[in-house]
mmCIF file of C-alpha atoms in Angstrom:
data_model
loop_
_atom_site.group_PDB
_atom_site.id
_atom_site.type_symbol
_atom_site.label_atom_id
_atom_site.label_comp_id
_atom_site.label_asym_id
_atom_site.label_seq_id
_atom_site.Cartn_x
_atom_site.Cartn_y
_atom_site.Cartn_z
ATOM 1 C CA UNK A 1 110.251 89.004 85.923
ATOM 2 C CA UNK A 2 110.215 92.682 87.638
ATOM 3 C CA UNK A 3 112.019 93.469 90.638
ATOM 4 C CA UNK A 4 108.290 93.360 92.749
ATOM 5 C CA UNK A 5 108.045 89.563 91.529
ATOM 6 C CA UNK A 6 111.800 88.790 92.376
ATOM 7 C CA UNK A 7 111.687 89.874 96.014
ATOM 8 C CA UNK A 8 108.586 88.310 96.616
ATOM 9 C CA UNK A 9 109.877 84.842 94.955
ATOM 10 C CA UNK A 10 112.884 85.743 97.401
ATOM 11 C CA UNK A 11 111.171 86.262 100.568
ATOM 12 C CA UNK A 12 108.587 83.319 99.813
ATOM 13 C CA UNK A 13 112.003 81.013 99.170
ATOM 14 C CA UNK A 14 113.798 81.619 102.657
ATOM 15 C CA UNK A 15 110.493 81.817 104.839
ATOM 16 C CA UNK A 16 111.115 78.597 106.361
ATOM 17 C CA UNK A 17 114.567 80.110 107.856
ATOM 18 C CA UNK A 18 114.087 83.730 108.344
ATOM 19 C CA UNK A 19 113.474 83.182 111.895
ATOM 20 C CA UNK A 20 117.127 82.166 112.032
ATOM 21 C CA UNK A 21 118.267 85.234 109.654
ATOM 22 C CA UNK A 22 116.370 87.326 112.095
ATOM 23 C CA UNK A 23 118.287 85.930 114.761
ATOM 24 C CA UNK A 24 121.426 86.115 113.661
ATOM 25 C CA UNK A 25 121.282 89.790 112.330
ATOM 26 C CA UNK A 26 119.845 90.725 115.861
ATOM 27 C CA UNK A 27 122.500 88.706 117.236
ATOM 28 C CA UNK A 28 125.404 90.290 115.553
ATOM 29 C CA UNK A 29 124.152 93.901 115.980
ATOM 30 C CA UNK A 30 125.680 94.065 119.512
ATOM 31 C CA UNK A 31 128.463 92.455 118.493
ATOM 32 C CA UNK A 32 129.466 94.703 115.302
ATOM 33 C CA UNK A 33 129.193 98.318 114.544
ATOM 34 C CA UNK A 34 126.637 97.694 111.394
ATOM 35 C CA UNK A 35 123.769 99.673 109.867
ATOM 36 C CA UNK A 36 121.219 96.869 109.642
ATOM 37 C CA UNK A 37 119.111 97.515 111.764
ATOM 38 C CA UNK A 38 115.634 99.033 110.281
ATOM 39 C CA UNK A 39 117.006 96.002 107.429
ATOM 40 C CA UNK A 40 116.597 93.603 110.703
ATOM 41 C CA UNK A 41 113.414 95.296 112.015
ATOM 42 C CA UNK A 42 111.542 95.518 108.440
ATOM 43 C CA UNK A 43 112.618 91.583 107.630
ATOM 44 C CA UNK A 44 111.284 90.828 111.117
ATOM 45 C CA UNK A 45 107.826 92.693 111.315
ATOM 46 C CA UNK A 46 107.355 91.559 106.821
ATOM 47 C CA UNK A 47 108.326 87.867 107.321
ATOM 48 C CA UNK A 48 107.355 86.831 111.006
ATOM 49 C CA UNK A 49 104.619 89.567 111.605
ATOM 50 C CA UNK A 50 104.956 92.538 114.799
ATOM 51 C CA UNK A 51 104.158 89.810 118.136
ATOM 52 C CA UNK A 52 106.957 87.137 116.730
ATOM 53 C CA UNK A 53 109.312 89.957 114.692
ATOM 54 C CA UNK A 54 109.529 91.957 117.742
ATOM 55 C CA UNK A 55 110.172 89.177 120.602
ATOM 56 C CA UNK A 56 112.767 87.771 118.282
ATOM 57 C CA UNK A 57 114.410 90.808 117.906
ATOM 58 C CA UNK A 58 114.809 91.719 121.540
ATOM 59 C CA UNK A 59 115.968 88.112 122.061
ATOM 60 C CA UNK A 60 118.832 88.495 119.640
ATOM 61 C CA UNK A 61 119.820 91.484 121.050
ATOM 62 C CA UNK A 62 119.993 89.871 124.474
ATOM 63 C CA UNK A 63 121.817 87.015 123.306
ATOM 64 C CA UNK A 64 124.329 89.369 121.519
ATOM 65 C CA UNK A 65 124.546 91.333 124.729
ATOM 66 C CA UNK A 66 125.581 88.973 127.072
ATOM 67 C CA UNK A 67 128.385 87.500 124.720
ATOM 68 C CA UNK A 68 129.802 91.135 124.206
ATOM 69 C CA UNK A 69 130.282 91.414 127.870
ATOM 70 C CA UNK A 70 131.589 88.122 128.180
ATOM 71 C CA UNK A 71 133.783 88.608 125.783
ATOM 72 C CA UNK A 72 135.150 91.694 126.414
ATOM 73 C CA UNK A 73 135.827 90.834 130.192
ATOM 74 C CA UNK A 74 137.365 87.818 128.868
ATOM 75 C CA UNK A 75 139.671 89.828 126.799
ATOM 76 C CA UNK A 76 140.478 92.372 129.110
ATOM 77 C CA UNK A 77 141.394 89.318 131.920
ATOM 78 C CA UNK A 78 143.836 87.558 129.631
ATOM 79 C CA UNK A 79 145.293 90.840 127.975
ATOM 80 C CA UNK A 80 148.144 93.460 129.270
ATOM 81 C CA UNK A 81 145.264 95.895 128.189
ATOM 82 C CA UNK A 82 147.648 98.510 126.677
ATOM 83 C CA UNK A 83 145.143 99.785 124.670
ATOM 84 C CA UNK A 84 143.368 101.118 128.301
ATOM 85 C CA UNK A 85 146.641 103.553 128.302
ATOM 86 C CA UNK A 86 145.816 105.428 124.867
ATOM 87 C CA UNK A 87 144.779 108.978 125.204
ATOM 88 C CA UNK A 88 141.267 108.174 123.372
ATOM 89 C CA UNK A 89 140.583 105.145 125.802
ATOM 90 C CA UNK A 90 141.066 107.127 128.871
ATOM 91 C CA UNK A 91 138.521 109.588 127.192
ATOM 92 C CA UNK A 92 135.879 107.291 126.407
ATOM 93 C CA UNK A 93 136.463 105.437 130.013
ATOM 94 C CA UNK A 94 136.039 108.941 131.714
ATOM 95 C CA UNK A 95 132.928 109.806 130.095
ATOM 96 C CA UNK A 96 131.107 106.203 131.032
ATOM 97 C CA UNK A 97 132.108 106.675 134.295
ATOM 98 C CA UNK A 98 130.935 110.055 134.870
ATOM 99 C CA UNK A 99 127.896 110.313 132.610
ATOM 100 C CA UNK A 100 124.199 108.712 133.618
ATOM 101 C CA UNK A 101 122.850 104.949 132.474
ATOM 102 C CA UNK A 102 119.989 107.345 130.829
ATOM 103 C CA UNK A 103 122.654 109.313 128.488
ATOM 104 C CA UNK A 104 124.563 106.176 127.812
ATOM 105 C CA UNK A 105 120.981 104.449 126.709
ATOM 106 C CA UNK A 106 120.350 107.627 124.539
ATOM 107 C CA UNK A 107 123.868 107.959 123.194
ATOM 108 C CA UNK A 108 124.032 103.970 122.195
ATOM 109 C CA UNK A 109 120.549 103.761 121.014
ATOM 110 C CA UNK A 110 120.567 106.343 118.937
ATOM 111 C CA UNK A 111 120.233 104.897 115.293
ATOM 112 C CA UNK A 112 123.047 105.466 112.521
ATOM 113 C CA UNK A 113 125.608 106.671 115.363
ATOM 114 C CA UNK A 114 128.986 104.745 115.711
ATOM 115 C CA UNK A 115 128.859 103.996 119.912
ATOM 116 C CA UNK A 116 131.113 100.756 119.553
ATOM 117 C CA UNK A 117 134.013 102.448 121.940
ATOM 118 C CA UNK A 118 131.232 103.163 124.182
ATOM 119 C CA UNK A 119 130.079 99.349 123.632
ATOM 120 C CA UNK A 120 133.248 98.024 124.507
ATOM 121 C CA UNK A 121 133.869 100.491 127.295
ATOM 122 C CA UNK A 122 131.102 99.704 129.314
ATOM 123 C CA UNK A 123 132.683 96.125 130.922
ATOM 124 C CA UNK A 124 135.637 97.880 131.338
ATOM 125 C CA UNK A 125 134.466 99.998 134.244
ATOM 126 C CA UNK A 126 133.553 99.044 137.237
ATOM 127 C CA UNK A 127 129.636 99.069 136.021
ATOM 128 C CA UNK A 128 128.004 96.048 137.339
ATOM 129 C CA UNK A 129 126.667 93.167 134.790
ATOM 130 C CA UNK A 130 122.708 94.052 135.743
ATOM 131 C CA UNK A 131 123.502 97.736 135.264
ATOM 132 C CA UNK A 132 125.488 96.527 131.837
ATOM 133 C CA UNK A 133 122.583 94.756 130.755
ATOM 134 C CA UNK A 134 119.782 97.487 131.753
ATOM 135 C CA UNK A 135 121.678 99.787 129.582
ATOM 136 C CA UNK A 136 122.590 98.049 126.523
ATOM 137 C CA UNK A 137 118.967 96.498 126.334
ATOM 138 C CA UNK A 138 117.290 99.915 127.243
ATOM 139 C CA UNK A 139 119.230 101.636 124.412
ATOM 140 C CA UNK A 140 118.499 98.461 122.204
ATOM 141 C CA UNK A 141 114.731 99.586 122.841
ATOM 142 C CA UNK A 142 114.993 102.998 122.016
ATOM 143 C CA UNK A 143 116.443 101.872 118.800
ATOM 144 C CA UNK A 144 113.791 99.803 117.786
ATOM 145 C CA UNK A 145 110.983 101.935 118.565
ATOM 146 C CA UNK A 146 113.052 104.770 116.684
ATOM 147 C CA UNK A 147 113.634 102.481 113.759
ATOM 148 C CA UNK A 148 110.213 101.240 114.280
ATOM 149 C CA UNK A 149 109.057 104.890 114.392
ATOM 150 C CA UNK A 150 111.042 104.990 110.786
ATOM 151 C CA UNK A 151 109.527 102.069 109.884
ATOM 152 C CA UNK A 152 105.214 102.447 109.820
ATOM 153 C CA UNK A 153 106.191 106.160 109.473
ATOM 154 C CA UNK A 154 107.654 106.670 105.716
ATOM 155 C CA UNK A 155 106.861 103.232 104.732
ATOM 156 C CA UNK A 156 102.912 103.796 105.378
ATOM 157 C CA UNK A 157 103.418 106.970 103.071
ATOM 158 C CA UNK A 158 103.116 104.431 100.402
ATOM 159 C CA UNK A 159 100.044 102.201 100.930
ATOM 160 C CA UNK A 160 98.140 100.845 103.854
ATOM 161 C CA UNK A 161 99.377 97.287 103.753
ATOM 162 C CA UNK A 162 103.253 97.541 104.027
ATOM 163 C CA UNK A 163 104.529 95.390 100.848
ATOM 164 C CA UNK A 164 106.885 92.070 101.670
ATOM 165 C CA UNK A 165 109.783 93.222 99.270
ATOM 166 C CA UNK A 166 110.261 96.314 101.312
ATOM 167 C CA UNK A 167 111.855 94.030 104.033
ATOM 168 C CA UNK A 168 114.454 92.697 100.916
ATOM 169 C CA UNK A 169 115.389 96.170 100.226
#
């Protein structure tokens, strides 16, 4: 068996629960600093096609979202907060207050960048939830139309028809 035939037997195993792998990938991306994204886009758009990969995507990333803020305001309520006194958190606090929603969407959205201060700073100000989730989901849509842009871009360099193992790899 090549490595062609082994992905393929791989992807043709789990198709009955990628939806949920989907999911949870999407899910965890606002949660964790982690470079799976254009892994989460390309198993999306392979397994569940653009229409389904793509409203699947955006509904992880809501869902993942709203229990970052949640979580983080829930932290911040029941904690001294010392953390809020470091030199670095006053930084990071400073520039989310005085910087657009735009920059922060750019800044955050920006693939392969670590924003997770920036993530965690936004509940901490006094940024409303609606503004919260404008930004986080705007910057989640620039980077999925950059990863996306990533995405047909090199991987139509090699064919027409994007192959199914690509989303393994």
């Amino acid at each position: 068996m090549n490595i062609m035939e082994f992905f393929e037997s791989f992807a043709l195993t789990y198709e009955k629960n990628i939806m949920w792998v989907v999911l949870l990938f999407s899910f965890m991306h606002p949660l964790t600093e982690n470079p799976w994204s254009l892994f989460t886009l390309s198993l999306a758009l392979t397994a569940l096609g653009v229409i389904q990969g793509y409203l699947l995507i955006i509904t992880g990333y809501l869902i993942g979202v709203v229990v970052l803020y949640v979580l983080v305001r829930f932290i911040h309520q029941k904690s001294d907060c010392r953390f809020m006194k470091l030199k670095g958190a006053k930084k990071v606090l400073n520039w989310v207050a005085s910087t657009s929603t735009l920059r922060h969407i750019l800044v955050i959205g920006m693939p392969n960048i670590p924003t997770y201060p920036i993530k965690i700073s936004l509940p901490l100000t006094t940024m409303s939830f609606t503004k919260y989730i404008i930004t986080l989901m705007g910057s989640y849509l620039f980077l999925t139309i950059m990863n996306s842009l990533l995405y047909f871009g090199i991987f139509s360099l090699f064919g027409i028809n994007i192959p199914r193992w690509v989303s393994i790899l």
